Coordinates of C-alpha atoms in Angstrom, one line a residue:
Chain R
M138 CA 88.2 78.5 107.9
S139 CA 86.5 79.4 104.1
E140 CA 86.8 77.6 100.3
L141 CA 88.5 76.2 98.4
S142 CA 88.0 78.3 94.3
V143 CA 87.5 75.0 92.6
N144 CA 84.7 72.1 93.1
H145 CA 87.2 68.9 91.0
L146 CA 90.8 69.2 92.4
L147 CA 91.7 68.3 89.0
G148 CA 95.8 69.5 88.8
I149 CA 97.3 72.4 90.9
K150 CA 97.7 74.6 87.6
Y151 CA 94.2 75.2 88.4
L152 CA 94.7 76.0 92.7
K153 CA 94.6 79.3 94.4
E154 CA 98.0 80.2 96.2
E155 CA 95.1 80.5 99.0
D156 CA 93.3 77.1 98.3
I157 CA 96.9 75.9 99.2
Q158 CA 96.8 77.5 102.0
L159 CA 93.7 76.8 103.5
I160 CA 93.5 72.8 102.6
F161 CA 97.4 73.1 104.8
E162 CA 95.8 74.6 108.0
T163 CA 92.8 71.7 107.2
A164 CA 95.5 69.4 107.4
D165 CA 96.9 69.8 110.0
H166 CA 93.2 70.0 111.9
F167 CA 93.5 65.9 110.2
K168 CA 97.2 65.6 110.9
E169 CA 96.5 65.7 114.6
V170 CA 92.7 64.0 114.1
I171 CA 94.9 61.0 113.0
N172 CA 96.9 60.5 116.0
R173 CA 94.4 60.3 118.3
P174 CA 93.3 56.7 119.3
I175 CA 90.1 56.6 117.5
K176 CA 91.3 58.3 113.8
K177 CA 87.8 58.3 113.0
V178 CA 85.6 61.9 112.6
P179 CA 82.3 61.3 111.4
S180 CA 82.1 64.3 108.9
L181 CA 80.9 62.8 105.8
R182 CA 78.8 60.1 106.5
D183 CA 75.9 61.2 104.1
I184 CA 78.8 60.9 101.1
T185 CA 79.9 58.2 98.2
I186 CA 82.9 58.0 96.9
A187 CA 84.2 56.2 94.0
N188 CA 87.9 55.5 94.0
M189 CA 88.4 54.1 90.6
F190 CA 92.1 53.5 89.3
F191 CA 92.6 52.7 86.0
E192 CA 96.0 52.3 86.5
N193 CA 97.9 50.4 89.3
S194 CA 98.0 52.4 92.5
T195 CA 99.6 50.5 95.8
R196 CA 100.1 53.7 98.3
T197 CA 97.8 56.4 96.4
K198 CA 94.9 54.1 96.3
L199 CA 95.6 53.3 99.9
S200 CA 96.0 56.6 101.5
F201 CA 92.9 57.9 99.4
E202 CA 90.6 54.9 101.0
L203 CA 92.1 55.6 104.8
A204 CA 91.5 59.0 104.0
E205 CA 88.1 58.7 103.4
K206 CA 87.3 55.6 105.7
R207 CA 88.2 57.9 108.9
L208 CA 86.1 60.5 107.6
S209 CA 83.3 58.1 106.6
A210 CA 82.1 58.3 103.8
D211 CA 81.1 55.2 102.3
V212 CA 83.6 53.7 99.5
V213 CA 83.8 51.7 97.2
N214 CA 86.2 50.6 94.9
F215 CA 86.6 49.9 91.0
S216 CA 90.1 48.6 89.1
A217 CA 89.7 48.6 85.5
S218 CA 91.3 44.9 85.4
Q219 CA 88.5 44.0 86.4
S220 CA 85.3 45.6 84.6
S221 CA 83.2 46.0 82.0
V222 CA 86.0 48.4 80.8
A223 CA 88.0 45.6 79.5
K224 CA 84.9 44.3 78.0
G225 CA 84.9 47.7 75.8
E226 CA 82.6 50.1 77.7
T227 CA 83.6 54.2 76.8
L228 CA 85.0 56.2 81.0
I229 CA 81.7 57.9 80.4
D230 CA 79.4 55.0 80.4
T231 CA 81.4 53.3 82.8
V232 CA 81.1 56.8 85.3
N233 CA 77.6 57.6 84.7
N234 CA 76.6 53.9 85.6
I235 CA 78.7 54.0 88.9
L236 CA 76.9 57.7 89.2
S237 CA 73.4 56.5 88.7
M238 CA 74.2 54.4 92.6
K239 CA 74.1 58.0 94.0
V240 CA 78.2 58.6 94.1
D241 CA 78.6 61.9 94.9
M242 CA 82.8 62.0 94.9
V243 CA 85.1 60.2 92.4
V244 CA 88.4 59.3 92.9
M245 CA 89.9 58.8 89.8
R246 CA 93.1 57.7 88.3
H247 CA 93.9 56.5 84.7
P248 CA 96.5 56.2 81.6
N249 CA 95.7 59.1 79.5
P250 CA 96.9 62.4 80.7
G251 CA 93.8 64.6 80.5
A252 CA 91.0 61.9 82.0
G253 CA 90.0 64.2 84.9
V254 CA 89.3 67.2 82.9
F255 CA 86.9 65.1 80.0
L256 CA 85.0 63.4 83.5
S257 CA 84.5 66.8 85.0
K258 CA 82.7 67.9 81.8
H259 CA 80.2 65.3 81.5
V260 CA 80.0 63.6 84.6
D261 CA 78.1 65.4 88.0
A262 CA 80.1 65.2 90.6
S263 CA 82.9 65.9 92.5
I264 CA 86.7 64.4 90.2
I265 CA 89.5 63.8 92.6
N266 CA 92.7 63.2 89.8
A267 CA 94.5 60.9 91.0
G268 CA 96.9 60.7 88.3
D269 CA 96.6 61.2 84.6
G270 CA 98.9 59.5 82.6
T271 CA 101.8 62.5 82.5
H272 CA 100.4 65.0 83.6
E273 CA 99.3 65.8 87.2
H274 CA 99.0 63.8 90.2
P275 CA 98.3 67.3 92.3
T276 CA 97.3 65.2 96.0
Q277 CA 101.1 64.4 95.9
A278 CA 102.4 67.7 95.3
L279 CA 100.5 69.5 98.3
L280 CA 101.8 66.4 100.4
D281 CA 105.5 66.8 98.8
S282 CA 105.1 71.0 99.9
Y283 CA 103.0 69.9 103.0
S284 CA 105.9 67.8 104.5
I285 CA 108.9 70.8 103.5
R286 CA 106.7 72.6 105.0
E287 CA 106.5 71.3 108.1
R288 CA 110.3 70.3 108.4
L289 CA 111.6 73.8 107.4
G290 CA 108.3 75.9 108.1
D291 CA 107.8 77.4 105.4
V292 CA 107.7 77.0 101.4
A293 CA 108.6 80.0 99.9
G294 CA 112.5 80.6 98.8
K295 CA 113.3 77.8 99.5
N296 CA 115.5 75.2 96.7
V297 CA 113.8 72.6 95.5
V298 CA 115.6 70.2 93.2
I299 CA 113.8 67.8 91.2
V300 CA 115.8 64.9 89.9
G301 CA 115.5 62.0 87.8
D302 CA 113.1 61.4 85.3
I303 CA 111.4 64.2 84.4
L304 CA 109.8 63.9 80.8
H305 CA 107.0 60.7 82.1
S306 CA 106.6 62.0 85.6
R307 CA 103.5 64.1 86.8
V308 CA 104.9 64.4 89.9
A309 CA 107.4 67.3 88.6
L310 CA 104.9 68.6 86.8
S311 CA 102.2 69.1 89.9
N312 CA 105.6 70.0 92.0
I313 CA 106.2 72.6 89.8
F314 CA 103.0 74.5 89.6
A315 CA 102.9 73.4 93.3
L316 CA 105.6 75.0 95.1
K317 CA 106.6 78.0 92.2
L318 CA 102.8 78.9 94.0
Q319 CA 103.8 79.1 97.1
G320 CA 107.0 80.9 96.2
A321 CA 110.2 78.4 96.2
N322 CA 112.9 78.1 93.6
V323 CA 112.9 74.8 91.6
K324 CA 115.7 73.6 89.6
V325 CA 115.0 69.8 87.9
C326 CA 118.0 67.7 87.6
G327 CA 118.3 64.2 85.0
P328 CA 119.2 63.4 81.3
K329 CA 118.9 65.1 78.7
T330 CA 116.9 63.0 77.4
L331 CA 114.6 62.9 80.0
M332 CA 113.9 66.4 79.7
P333 CA 110.6 68.0 78.0
K334 CA 111.9 70.7 75.7
Y335 CA 109.2 73.1 77.4
I336 CA 110.6 72.8 80.7
T337 CA 111.9 76.3 81.7
S338 CA 109.0 77.5 79.9
L339 CA 107.6 76.6 83.3
G340 CA 110.6 78.6 84.8
V341 CA 112.3 76.5 86.8
E342 CA 116.6 75.8 85.6
V343 CA 117.7 72.7 83.9
E344 CA 120.9 71.4 85.6
T345 CA 123.4 68.5 84.5
D346 CA 125.6 67.7 86.7
L347 CA 123.8 66.6 90.6
R348 CA 126.9 67.5 92.7
A349 CA 125.9 71.4 91.7
A350 CA 122.2 70.4 92.1
L351 CA 122.5 69.1 95.8
E352 CA 125.4 71.8 96.5
W353 CA 122.2 74.3 95.3
C354 CA 119.4 72.8 97.5
D355 CA 117.7 72.6 101.1
V356 CA 115.4 70.0 99.2
A357 CA 117.0 67.2 96.7
N358 CA 112.7 65.1 95.2
M359 CA 114.3 62.0 93.8
L360 CA 111.8 61.0 91.3
R361 CA 112.0 56.7 90.5
V362 CA 112.6 56.0 86.4
Q363 CA 109.5 54.9 85.3
N364 CA 110.8 51.6 83.1
E365 CA 107.0 51.2 81.8
R366 CA 106.4 54.4 80.2
M367 CA 109.6 53.9 78.3
D368 CA 109.2 53.2 74.6
I369 CA 113.1 53.5 73.5
S370 CA 116.1 53.6 75.8
Y371 CA 116.7 57.1 77.3
F372 CA 119.8 55.8 78.7
P373 CA 122.8 53.5 78.6
S374 CA 122.3 51.8 81.4
T375 CA 120.8 52.2 84.2
R376 CA 124.2 51.4 85.8
E377 CA 125.1 54.5 84.2
Y378 CA 121.9 56.1 85.1
T379 CA 123.1 55.2 89.5
Q380 CA 126.3 56.8 88.5
L381 CA 125.9 59.8 86.9
F382 CA 121.7 60.7 89.0
G383 CA 121.8 58.4 92.1
V384 CA 122.0 59.7 95.4
N385 CA 124.2 57.7 97.8
K386 CA 125.4 58.1 101.5
K387 CA 129.1 59.1 100.1
I388 CA 128.1 62.2 98.2
L389 CA 125.2 63.6 101.0
D390 CA 127.7 63.4 103.3
S391 CA 130.8 65.6 101.6
L392 CA 128.2 68.3 100.9
D393 CA 128.2 71.1 103.5
K394 CA 124.5 70.6 104.8
E395 CA 122.2 68.7 105.2
I396 CA 119.8 68.6 102.7
I397 CA 116.6 67.1 103.2
I398 CA 115.7 63.5 100.2
M399 CA 111.8 63.1 99.5
H400 CA 110.8 60.7 97.5
P401 CA 107.3 59.6 96.2
G402 CA 107.4 56.2 95.6
P403 CA 108.1 53.7 95.6
I404 CA 111.3 53.6 95.6
N405 CA 113.9 51.1 93.2
R406 CA 116.3 51.2 96.5
G407 CA 119.8 51.5 94.6
V408 CA 119.2 53.5 91.5
E409 CA 118.0 56.6 92.2
I410 CA 118.8 56.8 95.8
T411 CA 121.1 53.9 97.8
S412 CA 118.9 51.9 100.6
D413 CA 121.4 53.7 103.6
V414 CA 120.1 57.5 102.0
A415 CA 116.3 55.9 102.0
D416 CA 116.6 54.9 105.4
S417 CA 118.7 58.1 106.9
K418 CA 117.7 60.9 109.7
Q419 CA 117.7 62.9 106.0
A420 CA 115.1 61.5 104.4
I421 CA 111.6 62.1 104.5
I422 CA 109.4 59.3 103.0
L423 CA 107.9 57.6 105.4
N424 CA 106.5 61.2 106.9
Q425 CA 105.7 62.5 103.0
V426 CA 103.2 58.7 103.2
E427 CA 101.5 59.6 106.7
N428 CA 101.1 63.3 105.2
G429 CA 98.9 62.2 102.6
V430 CA 96.2 60.9 104.3
A431 CA 95.7 63.9 106.2
I432 CA 96.5 66.1 102.5
R433 CA 94.0 63.8 101.2
M434 CA 91.3 64.2 104.1
A435 CA 91.3 67.9 103.2
V436 CA 90.8 68.0 100.4
I437 CA 87.9 64.9 100.1
Y438 CA 86.3 67.7 103.0
L439 CA 86.6 71.0 101.5
L440 CA 85.3 69.7 98.0
A441 CA 82.3 67.1 99.9
S442 CA 81.9 70.8 101.9
K443 CA 81.0 72.3 98.5
I444 CA 78.4 69.5 97.3
K445 CA 75.1 70.8 97.5
Q446 CA 72.3 68.8 99.8
Chain U
M182 CA 70.2 96.6 117.5
S183 CA 70.1 96.0 121.1
Q184 CA 72.0 95.3 123.8
K185 CA 72.2 95.3 127.8
V186 CA 74.2 94.1 129.7
L187 CA 73.3 90.1 131.1
L188 CA 76.6 90.7 133.4
S189 CA 79.3 93.0 134.4
S190 CA 83.1 92.3 135.3
K191 CA 82.5 91.8 139.0
E192 CA 79.4 89.6 138.4
I193 CA 81.5 87.3 136.2
H194 CA 84.6 87.7 139.1
I195 CA 82.1 86.4 141.7
I196 CA 80.0 83.0 139.9
L197 CA 83.8 82.1 138.0
H198 CA 84.8 82.4 141.9
R199 CA 82.0 80.1 143.0
L200 CA 82.0 77.9 140.1
A201 CA 85.9 76.9 141.1
C202 CA 83.8 76.5 144.9
Q203 CA 81.5 74.1 143.2
L204 CA 84.0 72.1 141.2
I205 CA 86.1 72.3 144.1
E206 CA 83.5 69.9 146.1
N207 CA 82.8 67.5 143.8
H208 CA 86.4 67.0 143.0
L209 CA 88.6 67.5 146.2
D210 CA 92.1 67.1 144.6
F211 CA 91.6 66.8 140.8
K212 CA 93.8 63.6 140.3
N213 CA 91.3 61.4 138.5
T214 CA 89.7 64.6 136.6
V215 CA 90.4 66.4 134.0
L216 CA 89.1 70.1 132.2
I217 CA 88.6 70.4 128.3
G218 CA 87.3 73.7 127.0
I219 CA 84.8 73.1 123.7
Q220 CA 86.4 75.4 121.1
P221 CA 86.3 77.9 121.0
R222 CA 84.4 79.9 123.1
G223 CA 85.0 77.2 126.2
V224 CA 88.1 77.9 126.5
H225 CA 88.5 81.1 127.8
L226 CA 86.6 80.3 130.3
A227 CA 88.4 76.9 131.6
E228 CA 91.6 79.0 131.4
R229 CA 89.5 80.7 133.9
L230 CA 88.5 78.6 136.0
S231 CA 92.6 76.8 136.0
K232 CA 94.0 80.2 137.4
I233 CA 91.5 80.7 140.4
L234 CA 91.9 77.0 141.1
A235 CA 95.4 77.6 141.4
E236 CA 96.2 80.8 142.7
D237 CA 93.4 80.9 144.8
Y238 CA 92.4 77.9 145.7
N239 CA 95.8 76.2 145.9
V240 CA 94.8 73.4 143.2
N241 CA 97.8 72.5 140.8
D242 CA 98.5 70.7 138.0
V243 CA 95.1 70.2 137.4
N244 CA 94.8 68.7 133.3
L245 CA 93.7 71.5 131.3
G246 CA 92.6 70.4 127.6
Y247 CA 90.7 72.0 124.2
L248 CA 88.8 70.1 122.2
D249 CA 87.6 71.1 119.3
I250 CA 84.1 69.6 118.2
T251 CA 84.3 71.1 113.9
F252 CA 84.6 67.6 112.9
F253 CA 82.4 65.9 114.8
R254 CA 78.7 68.4 114.0
D255 CA 75.6 67.7 112.3
D256 CA 75.2 70.7 110.4
F257 CA 78.3 70.0 107.8
R258 CA 77.2 70.7 104.4
R259 CA 74.3 72.4 105.4
G260 CA 75.1 76.0 106.9
E261 CA 76.0 78.8 104.5
K262 CA 79.6 79.4 105.6
P263 CA 81.7 76.0 106.0
L264 CA 82.5 75.2 108.7
E265 CA 85.9 76.6 110.6
A266 CA 88.7 74.3 112.6
N267 CA 90.0 74.5 115.6
K268 CA 92.6 73.2 117.5
T269 CA 92.9 70.0 119.9
N270 CA 95.1 69.9 122.2
I271 CA 94.6 66.6 124.6
N272 CA 97.7 65.2 126.1
F273 CA 96.6 63.0 128.7
L274 CA 94.5 60.4 129.0
V275 CA 91.1 60.6 129.7
E276 CA 90.4 57.0 130.1
N277 CA 88.4 56.3 132.9
K278 CA 88.7 60.2 134.3
K279 CA 86.4 62.5 135.3
V280 CA 86.1 64.4 131.9
V281 CA 84.2 68.2 133.1
F282 CA 83.5 69.9 129.7
I283 CA 83.6 73.6 130.0
D284 CA 82.0 75.6 128.0
D285 CA 80.7 80.1 127.5
V286 CA 76.8 79.4 126.6
L287 CA 75.0 76.3 127.0
Y288 CA 71.6 76.7 124.5
T289 CA 70.4 74.3 121.4
G290 CA 72.8 71.3 123.2
R291 CA 74.2 70.4 119.8
S292 CA 78.0 71.6 120.7
I293 CA 78.0 69.3 123.6
R294 CA 76.5 66.1 121.5
A295 CA 79.4 66.6 119.1
A296 CA 81.7 67.0 122.5
L297 CA 81.0 64.0 123.8
T298 CA 81.1 62.2 120.8
A299 CA 84.6 63.8 119.9
I300 CA 85.6 63.2 123.4
Q301 CA 84.9 59.5 122.3
S302 CA 88.6 59.6 120.3
F303 CA 90.4 59.8 123.1
G304 CA 89.4 57.1 125.4
R305 CA 86.5 56.2 127.7
P306 CA 86.1 58.7 130.7
A307 CA 84.5 57.3 133.7
E308 CA 82.1 60.4 133.7
I309 CA 81.7 63.6 132.3
E310 CA 80.2 66.8 133.6
L311 CA 79.2 70.1 131.7
L312 CA 79.6 73.1 133.4
T313 CA 78.4 76.2 131.5
L314 CA 78.4 80.3 132.3
I315 CA 74.8 81.4 130.9
D316 CA 72.4 78.2 130.1
R317 CA 69.8 79.6 128.2
R318 CA 66.6 77.9 129.7
F319 CA 63.6 76.4 126.9
S320 CA 66.6 76.6 123.8
R321 CA 67.5 73.0 124.3
H322 CA 67.1 70.5 120.8
L323 CA 69.0 67.8 122.6
P324 CA 67.9 66.4 126.2
I325 CA 71.1 68.3 127.8
Q326 CA 71.4 69.9 131.4
P327 CA 74.8 71.4 132.8
D328 CA 75.4 70.5 135.7
Y329 CA 77.6 73.5 136.7
R330 CA 75.9 77.1 135.6
G331 CA 76.3 80.9 136.3
R332 CA 73.7 82.2 135.4
Q333 CA 70.5 81.0 133.6
V334 CA 69.4 83.1 131.2
D335 CA 65.2 83.1 129.0
A336 CA 66.0 84.3 125.7
I337 CA 64.3 84.9 122.6
N338 CA 65.0 82.9 119.6
Q339 CA 66.1 86.3 117.7
E340 CA 68.5 87.0 120.4
K341 CA 72.7 86.1 121.1
V342 CA 74.1 85.9 124.5
K343 CA 77.7 86.8 123.2
V344 CA 80.3 87.1 126.2
L345 CA 83.9 88.9 126.2
W346 CA 86.4 88.4 127.5
K347 CA 89.5 90.7 129.2
E348 CA 92.2 88.3 127.9
N349 CA 90.4 88.3 124.1
D350 CA 88.2 91.2 124.4
G351 CA 89.5 93.9 126.4
E352 CA 86.5 93.7 129.4
D353 CA 84.8 90.7 131.2
V354 CA 81.2 91.2 130.2
V355 CA 77.7 89.7 129.2
Y356 CA 75.7 91.0 126.5
L357 CA 71.8 90.2 125.2
I358 CA 71.9 91.0 122.0
N359 CA 68.6 91.9 120.3
N360 CA 69.7 92.3 116.8

């Protein structure tokens, strides 16, 4: 095992392909660990990690916290709504106050793109980006690729389509970077109104016909329609969106192959995918959640090994 | 750098058979005993002993597992190089079993300390024994001693004991290397 080329995990675009492979190999070991009767190892017992969530989260926060605790790190949790941020404190002041309490690593989710990069330049701690606005969500992309690798053996050469709200999705952007870096072919599919103008410059093709996209792909990564980020109407109605871009059992059964269905969660059942698809054998949504803990353990472990004593 | 042969292939052959016989004397049918090779170098010794038990002494179906101790070591973030993990493969229960740890060289005892913690993740063994091919006397940092030893060696700290296995390195031989 060698070393990561970075001291922070701010986004997939800062990683090299070897970094991703190293994270995957380390995650393989941690996956075995979390399937033991006792799922804890003592590696990080001298490391303290602050989880700073300036935006709501369920699974990412839980997954990070579990990963940290299974590595025996000390964990402090912070949520913006119950903090001095509500009183007008700046991000740097908030984080520096927490770091004065001898915190070694910060896992941060923030509504503003670039918050993690900004913080990494101003504080002396290892930063992990747990989602920054519409920018990146690197650990989600890593666990998505890891889940594809687990199911199909390799990511290189596979056809992956990302379906839905590409415009507002940090998951889509990080996934595109991660998949392209590993040699996968990537298409995005969704309403034109939800496609960023620059998207083709990232080396992905745009498809507006869901059926054509599904016929082409090995894996369909279905994104949630992010109603909370939509300040205007991007499509006429949810019903119309579902008819054009929702995946149901009927369309899957009509394909001449069995594709894999992924979803980063939370699912709007009956909108992006129907319940019978979400609960089918083709869906690896719960595998993604399980792999998330192993991937986050690997990332934290590898970054912690670079923190000087 | 100079190197001296500590054990030749023939000597290793004799020692392995003696160790196998000692294991049989203490454990008889191995129904309640499991062998655990400590990753990475103890695995070859464990496999070899398991093979001798089966082929030469007709003791079959001995449970053999591999235990990686990387995440349980006490030198994380202390060395120059990052720690390299190996595969753990224990597909049987160790709860209430007699566990025999198998490693090639016993030096400071820190690896075995880590293994003692790591095995607890798989259950609570009834007892744990330690088998080692080479016991480097006078080098211990912790109060750990082997129950079965192939050869006891007095080596000063700059010296290194290197165990080579036919399957991996082309020959069975143990060297004492002086840097």
